[in-house]
């Protein structure tokens, strides 16, 4: 007598194949798939799986947080807004126990984590996808003892700052460069140990911090800063390697120096800069396709002014904030030939000026935990 047993997916597919399939599923769906079985929950919750998924996912999920005021913020999944008319922009709450404080800033993102700063001396590391957050209280006393000043205000007194990850030490770092009297000082806060590390020895002699924009972008194990004005573009990008704890520079495309003040972004895992050509009515986007290979700087021209690239979709299509066209249009997708593919209209339930008068942050979603938390049962 044959037994009519319904086979589970684990009886049909080997574990290694299930693991490979899960690695290719968009990260936003994995939370629901944890509920399929104890085995899937164990696989997806493994910190090593989260790390692998960040690097191997075929379709990284780009999210954008728009903050209009302290209590009014919205989350947009940039690839999804073009999938149909039913997409809903979601209101999002920052990870504060009480109402968001009036004085807090979004400082940057790294590997799915968003870094917030709350006065007077708190960082909050937040993963919006998982809901995980960690409040880090810090003290400036250990860095003020070698200065002549009695007070340091972050970020106001920081000449340069950046948020990044040191893979060799499995540690997230907040790097801060500042000036006291005639001395230039460099420190970084380890989020693993909640302690400051003196990096003054990494500073080259006669080093002019003030030549670069204050906020840096993390990519390939380093934090990068763009010169703040055209006359300093010949200095190139400033780079701080978090593993080697050393500075270097990278040349910008020569044509950019003759263009206009640029904005610094990460597109498709590549360094990119863009600026508006008000004479031709275009936006010029320079992308370094191969990291640190100067000849790989490639120019794309988009026939739209006030075009702010946010991320790449399908590996090459550019999703951008478009605030120049009439009506409620806010997002647009162009291919690299400069052809408009799609646009996204603001949902009726949102304030008409949410994008125009707010600030925003684009980040790549992940399932990662902070190193000190990933070892907890």
Short mmCIF file of N, CA and C in Angstrom, two decimals, residues 15-117:
data_model
loop_
_atom_site.label_atom_id
_atom_site.label_comp_id
_atom_site.label_asym_id
_atom_site.label_seq_id
_atom_site.Cartn_x
_atom_site.Cartn_y
_atom_site.Cartn_z
N UNK A 15 20.02 21.32 0.18
CA UNK A 15 20.18 22.52 1.00
C UNK A 15 21.04 23.57 0.32
N UNK A 16 22.09 23.12 -0.36
CA UNK A 16 22.98 24.07 -1.02
C UNK A 16 22.24 24.86 -2.10
N UNK A 17 21.34 24.20 -2.82
CA UNK A 17 20.59 24.88 -3.87
C UNK A 17 19.59 25.87 -3.27
N UNK A 18 18.95 25.50 -2.16
CA UNK A 18 18.04 26.43 -1.48
C UNK A 18 18.80 27.68 -1.05
N UNK A 19 19.99 27.47 -0.54
CA UNK A 19 20.83 28.59 -0.10
C UNK A 19 21.14 29.52 -1.28
N UNK A 20 21.48 28.94 -2.42
CA UNK A 20 21.81 29.74 -3.62
C UNK A 20 20.59 30.53 -4.09
N UNK A 21 19.42 29.89 -4.07
CA UNK A 21 18.19 30.57 -4.51
C UNK A 21 17.87 31.75 -3.59
N UNK A 22 17.99 31.53 -2.28
CA UNK A 22 17.68 32.60 -1.33
C UNK A 22 18.63 33.78 -1.49
N UNK A 23 19.87 33.51 -1.86
CA UNK A 23 20.83 34.59 -2.05
C UNK A 23 20.45 35.52 -3.20
N UNK A 24 19.61 35.04 -4.10
CA UNK A 24 19.25 35.83 -5.27
C UNK A 24 17.87 36.48 -5.16
N UNK A 25 17.23 36.28 -4.04
CA UNK A 25 15.93 36.91 -3.82
C UNK A 25 16.13 38.31 -3.25
N UNK A 26 15.40 39.31 -3.73
CA UNK A 26 15.54 40.67 -3.18
C UNK A 26 15.38 40.68 -1.67
N UNK A 27 16.20 41.48 -1.02
CA UNK A 27 16.29 41.44 0.44
C UNK A 27 14.98 41.77 1.12
N UNK A 28 14.15 42.61 0.50
CA UNK A 28 12.90 43.01 1.14
C UNK A 28 11.91 41.85 1.28
N UNK A 29 12.09 40.76 0.49
CA UNK A 29 11.20 39.60 0.57
C UNK A 29 11.67 38.56 1.57
N UNK A 30 12.93 38.64 1.98
CA UNK A 30 13.49 37.59 2.82
C UNK A 30 12.88 37.55 4.21
N UNK A 31 12.42 38.71 4.71
CA UNK A 31 11.80 38.73 6.03
C UNK A 31 10.60 37.82 6.10
N UNK A 32 9.76 37.81 5.05
CA UNK A 32 8.59 36.94 5.02
C UNK A 32 8.98 35.47 4.85
N UNK A 33 10.06 35.23 4.07
CA UNK A 33 10.47 33.86 3.81
C UNK A 33 11.06 33.18 5.04
N UNK A 34 11.44 33.95 6.03
CA UNK A 34 11.90 33.35 7.28
C UNK A 34 10.82 32.46 7.92
N UNK A 35 9.57 32.77 7.62
CA UNK A 35 8.46 32.06 8.25
C UNK A 35 8.12 30.74 7.57
N UNK A 36 8.79 30.42 6.47
CA UNK A 36 8.48 29.19 5.73
C UNK A 36 8.78 27.96 6.58
N UNK A 37 9.92 27.96 7.23
CA UNK A 37 10.31 26.82 8.06
C UNK A 37 11.41 27.24 9.02
N UNK A 38 11.66 26.39 10.00
CA UNK A 38 12.75 26.68 10.94
C UNK A 38 14.09 26.70 10.22
N UNK A 39 14.23 25.82 9.23
CA UNK A 39 15.47 25.77 8.46
C UNK A 39 15.70 27.08 7.72
N UNK A 40 14.68 27.59 7.02
CA UNK A 40 14.83 28.84 6.28
C UNK A 40 15.08 30.00 7.25
N UNK A 41 14.42 29.98 8.38
CA UNK A 41 14.64 31.03 9.37
C UNK A 41 16.10 31.02 9.82
N UNK A 42 16.64 29.82 10.03
CA UNK A 42 18.03 29.70 10.46
C UNK A 42 18.98 30.17 9.37
N UNK A 43 18.70 29.81 8.13
CA UNK A 43 19.56 30.20 7.01
C UNK A 43 19.58 31.73 6.84
N UNK A 44 18.40 32.32 6.79
CA UNK A 44 18.29 33.75 6.50
C UNK A 44 18.79 34.60 7.66
N UNK A 45 18.69 34.07 8.89
CA UNK A 45 19.12 34.83 10.07
C UNK A 45 20.62 34.73 10.32
N UNK A 46 21.30 33.87 9.61
CA UNK A 46 22.73 33.68 9.80
C UNK A 46 23.48 34.94 9.33
N UNK A 47 24.35 35.52 10.18
CA UNK A 47 25.12 36.71 9.78
C UNK A 47 25.94 36.49 8.51
N UNK A 48 26.45 35.27 8.31
CA UNK A 48 27.22 34.99 7.09
C UNK A 48 26.33 35.05 5.86
N UNK A 49 25.07 34.63 5.99
CA UNK A 49 24.14 34.74 4.86
C UNK A 49 23.88 36.21 4.54
N UNK A 50 23.68 37.03 5.56
CA UNK A 50 23.44 38.47 5.34
C UNK A 50 24.62 39.11 4.62
N UNK A 51 25.83 38.74 5.00
CA UNK A 51 27.03 39.27 4.34
C UNK A 51 27.10 38.82 2.89
N UNK A 52 26.84 37.54 2.65
CA UNK A 52 26.88 37.02 1.28
C UNK A 52 25.81 37.67 0.42
N UNK A 53 24.61 37.84 0.98
CA UNK A 53 23.51 38.42 0.21
C UNK A 53 23.82 39.85 -0.21
N UNK A 54 24.49 40.60 0.66
CA UNK A 54 24.84 41.98 0.33
C UNK A 54 25.72 42.04 -0.91
N UNK A 55 26.62 41.06 -1.05
CA UNK A 55 27.59 41.09 -2.16
C UNK A 55 27.11 40.32 -3.39
N UNK A 56 26.25 39.32 -3.20
CA UNK A 56 25.89 38.43 -4.32
C UNK A 56 24.51 38.68 -4.90
N UNK A 57 23.69 39.48 -4.23
CA UNK A 57 22.33 39.70 -4.72
C UNK A 57 22.34 40.26 -6.13
N UNK A 58 21.51 39.67 -7.00
CA UNK A 58 21.45 40.13 -8.39
C UNK A 58 20.70 41.44 -8.52
N UNK A 59 19.86 41.75 -7.55
CA UNK A 59 19.04 42.96 -7.63
C UNK A 59 19.05 43.68 -6.28
N UNK A 60 20.11 44.44 -5.99
CA UNK A 60 20.13 45.17 -4.72
C UNK A 60 18.96 46.14 -4.63
N UNK A 61 18.43 46.27 -3.44
CA UNK A 61 17.28 47.14 -3.22
C UNK A 61 17.75 48.50 -2.74
N UNK A 62 17.45 49.53 -3.51
CA UNK A 62 17.83 50.89 -3.15
C UNK A 62 16.63 51.60 -2.52
N UNK A 63 16.84 52.10 -1.33
CA UNK A 63 15.78 52.82 -0.63
C UNK A 63 16.19 54.26 -0.44
N UNK A 64 15.20 55.11 -0.33
CA UNK A 64 15.44 56.55 -0.18
C UNK A 64 14.55 57.06 0.94
N UNK A 65 15.18 57.65 1.96
CA UNK A 65 14.43 58.24 3.06
C UNK A 65 14.38 59.75 2.84
N UNK A 66 13.15 60.28 2.76
CA UNK A 66 12.94 61.72 2.63
C UNK A 66 12.50 62.26 3.98
N UNK A 67 13.21 63.24 4.42
CA UNK A 67 12.88 63.86 5.71
C UNK A 67 12.48 65.31 5.46
N UNK A 68 11.21 65.59 5.70
CA UNK A 68 10.73 66.97 5.52
C UNK A 68 10.95 67.77 6.79
N UNK A 69 10.49 67.24 7.92
CA UNK A 69 10.73 67.83 9.23
C UNK A 69 11.05 66.68 10.17
N UNK A 70 11.34 66.98 11.43
CA UNK A 70 11.75 65.95 12.38
C UNK A 70 10.72 64.84 12.50
N UNK A 71 9.45 65.17 12.43
CA UNK A 71 8.40 64.18 12.66
C UNK A 71 7.74 63.70 11.37
N UNK A 72 8.24 64.08 10.23
CA UNK A 72 7.59 63.73 8.97
C UNK A 72 8.63 63.23 7.98
N UNK A 73 8.71 61.90 7.83
CA UNK A 73 9.68 61.29 6.92
C UNK A 73 9.02 60.16 6.17
N UNK A 74 9.53 59.87 4.96
CA UNK A 74 8.91 58.87 4.09
C UNK A 74 9.98 57.98 3.48
N UNK A 75 9.61 56.72 3.23
CA UNK A 75 10.51 55.74 2.65
C UNK A 75 10.04 55.37 1.25
N UNK A 76 10.95 55.43 0.30
CA UNK A 76 10.65 55.11 -1.09
C UNK A 76 11.60 54.02 -1.56
N UNK A 77 11.07 52.91 -2.07
CA UNK A 77 11.90 51.90 -2.72
C UNK A 77 11.99 52.27 -4.20
N UNK A 78 13.17 52.70 -4.60
CA UNK A 78 13.31 53.40 -5.88
C UNK A 78 13.00 52.53 -7.08
N UNK A 79 13.37 51.24 -7.05
CA UNK A 79 13.06 50.39 -8.19
C UNK A 79 11.56 50.11 -8.30
N UNK A 80 10.87 50.06 -7.16
CA UNK A 80 9.46 49.67 -7.16
C UNK A 80 8.53 50.77 -7.65
N UNK A 81 8.95 52.01 -7.55
CA UNK A 81 8.01 53.09 -7.90
C UNK A 81 7.62 53.05 -9.37
N UNK A 82 8.42 52.36 -10.20
CA UNK A 82 8.13 52.31 -11.63
C UNK A 82 7.39 51.04 -12.04
N UNK A 83 7.02 50.22 -11.06
CA UNK A 83 6.40 48.93 -11.39
C UNK A 83 4.89 49.00 -11.56
N UNK A 84 4.30 50.13 -11.28
CA UNK A 84 2.85 50.24 -11.44
C UNK A 84 2.32 51.45 -10.70
N UNK A 85 1.02 51.68 -10.87
CA UNK A 85 0.39 52.87 -10.30
C UNK A 85 -0.02 52.67 -8.84
N UNK A 86 0.13 51.48 -8.32
CA UNK A 86 -0.37 51.20 -6.97
C UNK A 86 0.69 51.34 -5.89
N UNK A 87 1.89 51.78 -6.27
CA UNK A 87 2.95 51.87 -5.27
C UNK A 87 2.60 52.94 -4.22
N UNK A 88 2.83 52.57 -2.96
CA UNK A 88 2.54 53.48 -1.86
C UNK A 88 3.84 53.89 -1.17
N UNK A 89 4.07 55.18 -1.14
CA UNK A 89 5.18 55.70 -0.35
C UNK A 89 4.82 55.58 1.12
N UNK A 90 5.73 55.03 1.93
CA UNK A 90 5.42 54.74 3.32
C UNK A 90 6.01 55.79 4.25
N UNK A 91 5.22 56.15 5.25
CA UNK A 91 5.76 57.03 6.29
C UNK A 91 6.66 56.19 7.19
N UNK A 92 7.77 56.76 7.62
CA UNK A 92 8.74 56.02 8.41
C UNK A 92 9.05 56.79 9.69
N UNK A 93 9.29 56.05 10.76
CA UNK A 93 9.62 56.66 12.05
C UNK A 93 11.09 56.39 12.36
N UNK A 94 11.80 57.43 12.75
CA UNK A 94 13.18 57.26 13.16
C UNK A 94 13.24 56.53 14.50
N UNK A 95 14.33 55.83 14.80
CA UNK A 95 14.39 54.94 15.96
C UNK A 95 14.69 55.67 17.28
N UNK A 96 13.80 56.56 17.65
CA UNK A 96 13.93 57.24 18.94
C UNK A 96 12.77 56.79 19.84
N UNK A 97 13.07 56.60 21.12
CA UNK A 97 12.06 56.10 22.04
C UNK A 97 10.91 57.10 22.20
N UNK A 98 11.25 58.37 22.20
CA UNK A 98 10.24 59.41 22.28
C UNK A 98 10.09 60.05 20.91
N UNK A 99 9.38 61.15 20.83
CA UNK A 99 9.28 61.88 19.58
C UNK A 99 10.68 62.26 19.12
N UNK A 100 10.95 62.24 17.80
CA UNK A 100 12.29 62.59 17.32
C UNK A 100 12.74 63.93 17.89
N UNK A 101 13.96 64.01 18.41
CA UNK A 101 14.45 65.27 18.95
C UNK A 101 14.57 66.31 17.86
N UNK A 102 14.46 67.57 18.23
CA UNK A 102 14.49 68.64 17.23
C UNK A 102 15.87 68.78 16.60
N UNK A 103 16.90 68.37 17.35
CA UNK A 103 18.25 68.54 16.83
C UNK A 103 18.91 67.18 16.62
N UNK A 104 18.61 66.59 15.48
CA UNK A 104 19.33 65.39 15.06
C UNK A 104 19.56 65.47 13.56
N UNK A 105 20.61 64.80 13.11
CA UNK A 105 20.98 64.86 11.70
C UNK A 105 21.22 63.47 11.15
N UNK A 106 20.90 63.29 9.88
CA UNK A 106 21.25 62.07 9.16
C UNK A 106 22.64 62.27 8.59
N UNK A 107 23.60 61.44 9.05
CA UNK A 107 25.00 61.69 8.73
C UNK A 107 25.50 60.89 7.53
N UNK A 108 24.83 59.79 7.19
CA UNK A 108 25.31 58.98 6.07
C UNK A 108 24.83 57.55 6.20
N UNK A 109 25.33 56.69 5.29
CA UNK A 109 24.93 55.29 5.32
C UNK A 109 26.11 54.42 4.93
N UNK A 110 26.02 53.16 5.33
CA UNK A 110 27.08 52.20 5.02
C UNK A 110 26.51 50.79 5.15
N UNK A 111 26.49 50.03 4.05
CA UNK A 111 26.11 48.61 4.06
C UNK A 111 24.74 48.37 4.69
N UNK A 112 23.79 49.25 4.43
CA UNK A 112 22.43 49.08 4.93
C UNK A 112 22.15 49.78 6.24
N UNK A 113 23.17 50.30 6.89
CA UNK A 113 22.99 51.05 8.14
C UNK A 113 22.94 52.54 7.85
N UNK A 114 22.06 53.23 8.56
CA UNK A 114 21.96 54.69 8.48
C UNK A 114 22.51 55.25 9.80
N UNK A 115 23.39 56.23 9.70
CA UNK A 115 23.98 56.84 10.88
C UNK A 115 23.29 58.16 11.18
N UNK A 116 22.75 58.27 12.39
CA UNK A 116 22.10 59.49 12.86
C UNK A 116 22.95 60.09 13.97
N UNK A 117 22.93 61.41 14.08
CA UNK A 117 23.59 62.07 15.20
C UNK A 117 22.57 62.88 15.98
#
